[in-house]
Coordinates of C-alpha atoms in Angstrom, one line a residue:
M1 CA 0.0 0.0 0.0
K2 CA 1.4 3.4 -1.0
R3 CA 2.0 6.0 1.7
K4 CA 1.3 9.6 1.1
A5 CA 3.8 12.1 2.5
I6 CA 2.4 14.8 4.8
H7 CA 4.1 18.1 4.0
R8 CA 1.7 20.8 5.3
P9 CA -0.6 21.4 8.3
V10 CA -3.6 21.3 5.9
D11 CA -2.7 17.7 5.0
I12 CA -2.7 16.8 8.6
L13 CA -6.0 18.5 9.2
A14 CA -7.5 16.7 6.2
R15 CA -7.0 13.4 7.9
G16 CA -9.5 14.1 10.6
K17 CA -9.1 13.2 14.3
K18 CA -5.9 11.2 13.7
G19 CA -4.4 14.2 11.9
L20 CA -5.4 16.5 14.7
G21 CA -3.9 14.2 17.3
V22 CA -0.6 14.1 15.5
L23 CA -0.6 17.9 15.1
A24 CA -1.3 18.3 18.9
L25 CA 1.5 15.9 19.8
G26 CA 3.9 17.8 17.7
L27 CA 2.9 21.2 19.1
L28 CA 3.1 19.9 22.7
A29 CA 6.6 18.4 22.0
A30 CA 7.8 21.7 20.7
W31 CA 6.4 23.5 23.7
G32 CA 8.0 21.0 26.1
M33 CA 11.5 21.4 24.5
Q34 CA 11.2 25.2 24.7
A35 CA 10.1 25.0 28.3
T36 CA 13.4 23.5 29.4
P37 CA 15.3 26.4 31.2
A38 CA 18.9 27.2 30.3
F39 CA 20.1 28.1 33.9
A40 CA 22.9 30.2 32.5
A41 CA 25.0 31.9 35.2
V42 CA 27.8 33.4 33.1
V43 CA 29.2 32.9 29.6
T44 CA 32.1 35.2 28.9
T45 CA 35.2 35.2 26.6
F46 CA 36.6 38.3 28.4
D47 CA 36.4 40.3 25.2
G48 CA 35.4 43.9 25.3
S49 CA 36.6 46.8 27.5
A50 CA 34.4 45.9 30.6
L51 CA 34.4 42.7 32.6
D52 CA 31.1 40.8 32.6
P53 CA 29.1 42.1 35.6
E54 CA 28.3 38.5 36.7
V55 CA 32.1 38.0 37.3
Q56 CA 33.3 39.4 40.6
L57 CA 36.9 39.9 41.8
D58 CA 37.9 38.8 45.3
V59 CA 41.5 39.7 45.9
P60 CA 42.3 39.6 49.6
D61 CA 45.6 41.6 49.3
T62 CA 46.0 43.8 46.2
S63 CA 49.6 44.6 47.3
I64 CA 50.8 41.0 46.5
A65 CA 48.2 39.7 44.0
Q66 CA 46.4 41.3 41.0
I67 CA 43.7 40.4 38.5
V68 CA 43.7 42.4 35.2
H69 CA 41.1 42.2 32.5
G70 CA 42.2 43.0 28.9
N71 CA 43.1 41.6 25.5
G72 CA 40.4 39.0 25.7
E73 CA 41.8 37.4 28.9
L74 CA 41.6 37.6 32.7
R75 CA 45.2 37.6 33.9
F76 CA 46.3 36.7 37.4
S77 CA 49.7 37.6 38.8
A78 CA 51.4 38.0 42.2
S79 CA 54.6 39.5 43.6
S80 CA 54.8 37.2 46.7
A81 CA 53.9 33.7 47.6
I82 CA 50.1 33.0 47.5
D83 CA 49.6 29.5 48.9
M84 CA 46.0 28.4 49.8
W85 CA 45.8 25.3 52.0
D86 CA 44.3 25.5 55.5
G87 CA 43.7 29.3 54.9
R88 CA 43.2 31.5 51.9
G89 CA 46.9 32.6 51.8
G90 CA 46.1 35.7 49.7
V91 CA 45.0 33.7 46.6
P92 CA 43.0 35.8 44.2
F93 CA 39.6 34.6 42.9
A94 CA 37.3 35.7 40.1
W95 CA 34.0 34.2 40.9
T96 CA 30.3 33.9 39.8
S97 CA 27.3 32.4 41.6
K98 CA 26.4 28.8 40.7
P99 CA 23.3 28.3 38.6
T100 CA 19.9 27.8 40.3
V101 CA 18.9 24.2 39.5
D102 CA 16.5 21.6 40.9
P103 CA 17.7 18.6 42.8
G104 CA 19.0 16.0 40.4
Q105 CA 19.8 18.5 37.7
R106 CA 23.3 19.0 36.4
W107 CA 25.4 22.1 35.8
F108 CA 29.0 22.7 34.8
A109 CA 31.9 25.1 35.0
E110 CA 34.4 25.4 32.2
T111 CA 37.5 27.4 31.3
Q112 CA 40.9 27.5 29.5
V113 CA 43.9 28.3 31.6
R114 CA 47.4 29.2 30.4
F115 CA 50.6 29.8 32.3
N116 CA 52.5 32.7 30.7
T117 CA 55.9 31.5 31.7
P118 CA 57.3 28.0 31.1
A119 CA 57.5 25.5 33.9
R120 CA 60.9 25.0 35.7
D121 CA 61.5 21.6 37.3
Q122 CA 64.9 22.4 39.0
W123 CA 66.9 25.2 40.5
T124 CA 68.4 27.6 38.0
N125 CA 70.9 30.4 38.2
D126 CA 69.5 33.1 36.0
F127 CA 71.2 36.3 34.9
V128 CA 69.1 39.5 35.5
P129 CA 70.3 42.5 33.4
L130 CA 70.5 46.0 34.9
D131 CA 69.7 49.2 33.0
P132 CA 72.5 51.7 32.3
P133 CA 74.3 53.7 33.5
Y134 CA 76.2 50.8 35.1
A135 CA 78.0 50.8 38.4
V136 CA 81.6 49.6 38.3
D137 CA 83.4 47.1 40.6
E138 CA 86.7 47.6 42.4
D139 CA 88.6 46.6 39.2
G140 CA 86.7 49.1 37.1
N141 CA 84.5 46.6 35.3
E142 CA 80.9 47.6 34.6
I143 CA 78.3 45.7 36.6
T144 CA 75.7 45.0 33.9
G145 CA 73.6 42.6 35.9
Y146 CA 73.5 39.9 38.6
F147 CA 72.7 36.2 39.0
I148 CA 69.7 34.9 41.0
N149 CA 68.9 31.4 42.1
R150 CA 65.4 30.5 41.2
P151 CA 63.6 27.4 42.8
P152 CA 61.5 25.0 40.8
T153 CA 58.1 26.2 39.6
Y154 CA 55.3 25.6 42.1
R155 CA 52.0 26.9 40.8
I156 CA 48.4 25.7 40.2
A157 CA 45.6 27.5 38.3
G158 CA 42.1 26.5 37.5
I159 CA 38.6 26.2 39.1
T160 CA 37.5 25.9 42.7
F161 CA 34.3 26.5 44.8
Y162 CA 33.7 28.4 48.0
G163 CA 30.9 29.9 50.0
G164 CA 32.2 33.4 50.7
P165 CA 32.3 36.1 51.9
D166 CA 35.2 37.8 50.1
G167 CA 38.5 37.1 51.7
T168 CA 37.6 33.7 53.1
G169 CA 38.8 30.3 51.9
G170 CA 41.1 27.3 52.4
S171 CA 40.0 24.2 54.2
S172 CA 39.4 26.2 57.4
G173 CA 37.0 28.4 55.4
G174 CA 34.9 25.5 54.3
M175 CA 36.6 24.8 50.9
D176 CA 37.0 21.2 49.8
F177 CA 39.3 21.0 46.8
T178 CA 40.9 22.7 43.8
F179 CA 40.9 21.5 40.2
G180 CA 43.6 22.8 37.9
L181 CA 46.7 22.7 35.7
D182 CA 49.3 21.7 38.3
H183 CA 53.0 22.6 38.1
W184 CA 53.5 21.9 41.8
D185 CA 52.8 18.3 42.6
S186 CA 54.4 15.2 41.0
P187 CA 53.7 14.3 38.3
Q188 CA 53.0 17.7 36.9
G189 CA 49.7 17.6 35.2
I190 CA 45.9 17.9 35.9
W191 CA 45.0 17.5 39.5
V192 CA 42.0 17.6 41.9
Q193 CA 43.6 18.2 45.3
G194 CA 41.9 18.1 48.6
L195 CA 42.7 21.3 50.6
G196 CA 44.2 20.8 54.0
D197 CA 44.4 17.0 53.8
N198 CA 44.8 15.8 50.2
Q199 CA 41.4 14.1 50.5
P200 CA 38.8 15.7 48.3
G201 CA 35.2 14.7 48.7
L202 CA 33.6 12.2 51.1
F203 CA 34.9 8.9 52.4
N204 CA 38.6 9.9 52.4
T205 CA 38.7 10.1 48.6
A206 CA 42.3 10.3 47.2
N207 CA 43.4 13.2 45.0
L208 CA 42.7 12.7 41.3
S209 CA 45.6 13.3 38.9
A210 CA 46.8 12.7 35.4
A211 CA 50.3 13.4 33.9
Y212 CA 50.0 16.3 31.4
V213 CA 52.7 18.1 29.5
G214 CA 51.9 21.7 28.6
D215 CA 51.4 25.2 29.9
S216 CA 47.7 25.4 28.7
A217 CA 44.7 23.2 29.3
Y218 CA 40.9 23.2 29.0
L219 CA 39.1 22.3 32.2
R220 CA 35.5 21.3 32.9
I221 CA 33.6 20.2 36.0
E222 CA 30.1 18.8 35.9
V223 CA 28.0 18.9 39.1
T224 CA 24.8 17.1 39.9
D225 CA 22.9 19.1 42.5
N226 CA 21.6 16.8 45.2
L227 CA 19.7 17.3 48.4
G228 CA 22.7 16.1 50.3
A229 CA 26.2 15.7 48.9
D230 CA 26.6 16.9 45.3
S231 CA 28.3 14.7 42.7
Y232 CA 31.4 16.1 40.8
S233 CA 32.9 14.8 37.6
F234 CA 36.2 16.3 36.2
F235 CA 37.4 16.5 32.5
Y236 CA 40.3 18.1 30.7
K237 CA 41.7 18.4 27.2
A238 CA 44.7 20.1 25.4
V239 CA 43.0 21.5 22.3
L240 CA 39.5 22.9 21.8
E241 CA 38.6 20.5 19.1
D242 CA 39.6 17.4 21.2
S243 CA 37.1 15.3 23.1
W244 CA 37.0 15.7 26.9
V245 CA 39.2 13.3 28.8
P246 CA 37.5 12.1 32.1
L247 CA 39.8 12.5 35.2
G248 CA 37.4 11.0 37.8
S249 CA 34.5 11.7 40.0
F250 CA 33.3 11.8 43.6
D251 CA 30.7 13.2 46.0
A252 CA 31.4 16.1 48.3
D253 CA 29.3 18.1 50.8
F254 CA 30.3 21.7 51.2
D255 CA 29.2 25.2 50.3
N256 CA 29.8 25.5 46.5
S257 CA 27.6 28.6 46.0
R258 CA 30.5 30.5 44.4
V259 CA 32.4 29.1 41.4
A260 CA 35.9 30.7 41.1
L261 CA 38.9 30.9 38.9
F262 CA 42.1 31.0 40.9
L263 CA 45.9 31.1 40.9
K264 CA 48.1 29.7 43.7
A265 CA 51.9 29.6 43.8
N266 CA 54.9 29.5 46.1
T267 CA 57.7 30.8 44.1
D268 CA 59.1 34.1 43.0
A269 CA 57.0 36.6 41.0
V270 CA 58.2 35.7 37.5
D271 CA 56.4 32.4 37.7
Q272 CA 53.1 33.6 39.2
D273 CA 51.4 34.6 36.0
A274 CA 48.4 32.8 34.5
S275 CA 45.6 33.8 32.1
F276 CA 42.1 32.6 31.5
T277 CA 40.5 33.0 28.1
Y278 CA 36.9 32.3 28.9
F279 CA 34.6 31.3 31.8
E280 CA 31.3 29.5 31.4
V281 CA 29.0 28.4 34.2
S282 CA 25.6 27.0 33.2
G283 CA 23.1 24.2 33.4
V284 CA 23.6 21.1 31.3
P285 CA 20.7 21.1 28.8
E286 CA 18.3 18.3 29.4
P287 CA 14.9 17.6 27.8
S288 CA 11.9 18.3 30.0
A289 CA 9.7 15.6 31.4
V290 CA 6.9 16.7 29.0
S291 CA 9.2 16.3 26.0
L292 CA 10.4 12.8 27.1
L293 CA 6.8 11.7 27.6
L294 CA 5.7 13.0 24.2
V295 CA 8.7 11.4 22.4
G296 CA 7.7 8.1 24.0
L297 CA 4.1 8.6 22.9
G298 CA 5.2 9.4 19.4
G299 CA 7.2 6.1 19.3
V300 CA 4.2 4.1 20.4
L301 CA 2.0 5.7 17.7
A302 CA 4.7 5.1 15.1
T303 CA 5.0 1.4 16.1
R304 CA 1.2 0.9 16.0
R305 CA 1.1 2.5 12.6
C306 CA 3.8 0.2 11.2
K307 CA 2.1 -2.9 12.6
K308 CA -1.2 -1.9 10.9
G309 CA 0.7 -1.3 7.6
N310 CA -0.9 2.0 6.8

């Protein structure tokens, strides 16, 4: 038996009650998909002259750490050690509020981070030039510079969560972990590290880590909001076009109402320099319950139609 293709609403209406039923299902399905909220908190590439108003800067001590917006980046730097562990340690944050979602729904935080100076895995003796006019030594030779011993690079930059207010943080401030490009621990790579105890999450979870070579990485955290402990999954990749590589997951129960970009380090100022090229915090798109129900009904109707052969 030949089947006639239906191309226009008038064709559907011409088929009577069955046609009206199909049309109604289609309209309801379209409404259901549109009714799914986006839950966007912030989506910014840091372009433009002004920082997105949804991104707030929390810099406890501006005399040792700075965050500068410009050239399509958010650049973190410091002139002294900024080491967050039990306490905040002067670490600068750029944060936004997490999305508002219902229990059981997922949301994510994503960024690209880049260290602006190469990693150093051993002590070096570097020459630092001076500007003329030069002083002279006792033998009459010009002193054009001096040597300085630099320790290995210790720095981590990425994404973390905290509850606020500004200036608080570290494990004693209720924070649980950091997730970042890590040039501090061994092996250098991508790490989720429990603050204060190296045990992120519940049930004495061990740190998550993967060896990674490079000064730039894309980072993503997916969070399932639960009534109790939330579920966290971590991903990374080297290039935008690559697929996300899973690092691991665990449950954790702490105040994650603020999602923050951060830089921590414990070496001299030349190494404490990292840039973020974008920051996205939003809900994971999911079809609404109405849409799923209607898709199922459509499948049932299609199956019955095939069985009848018309």
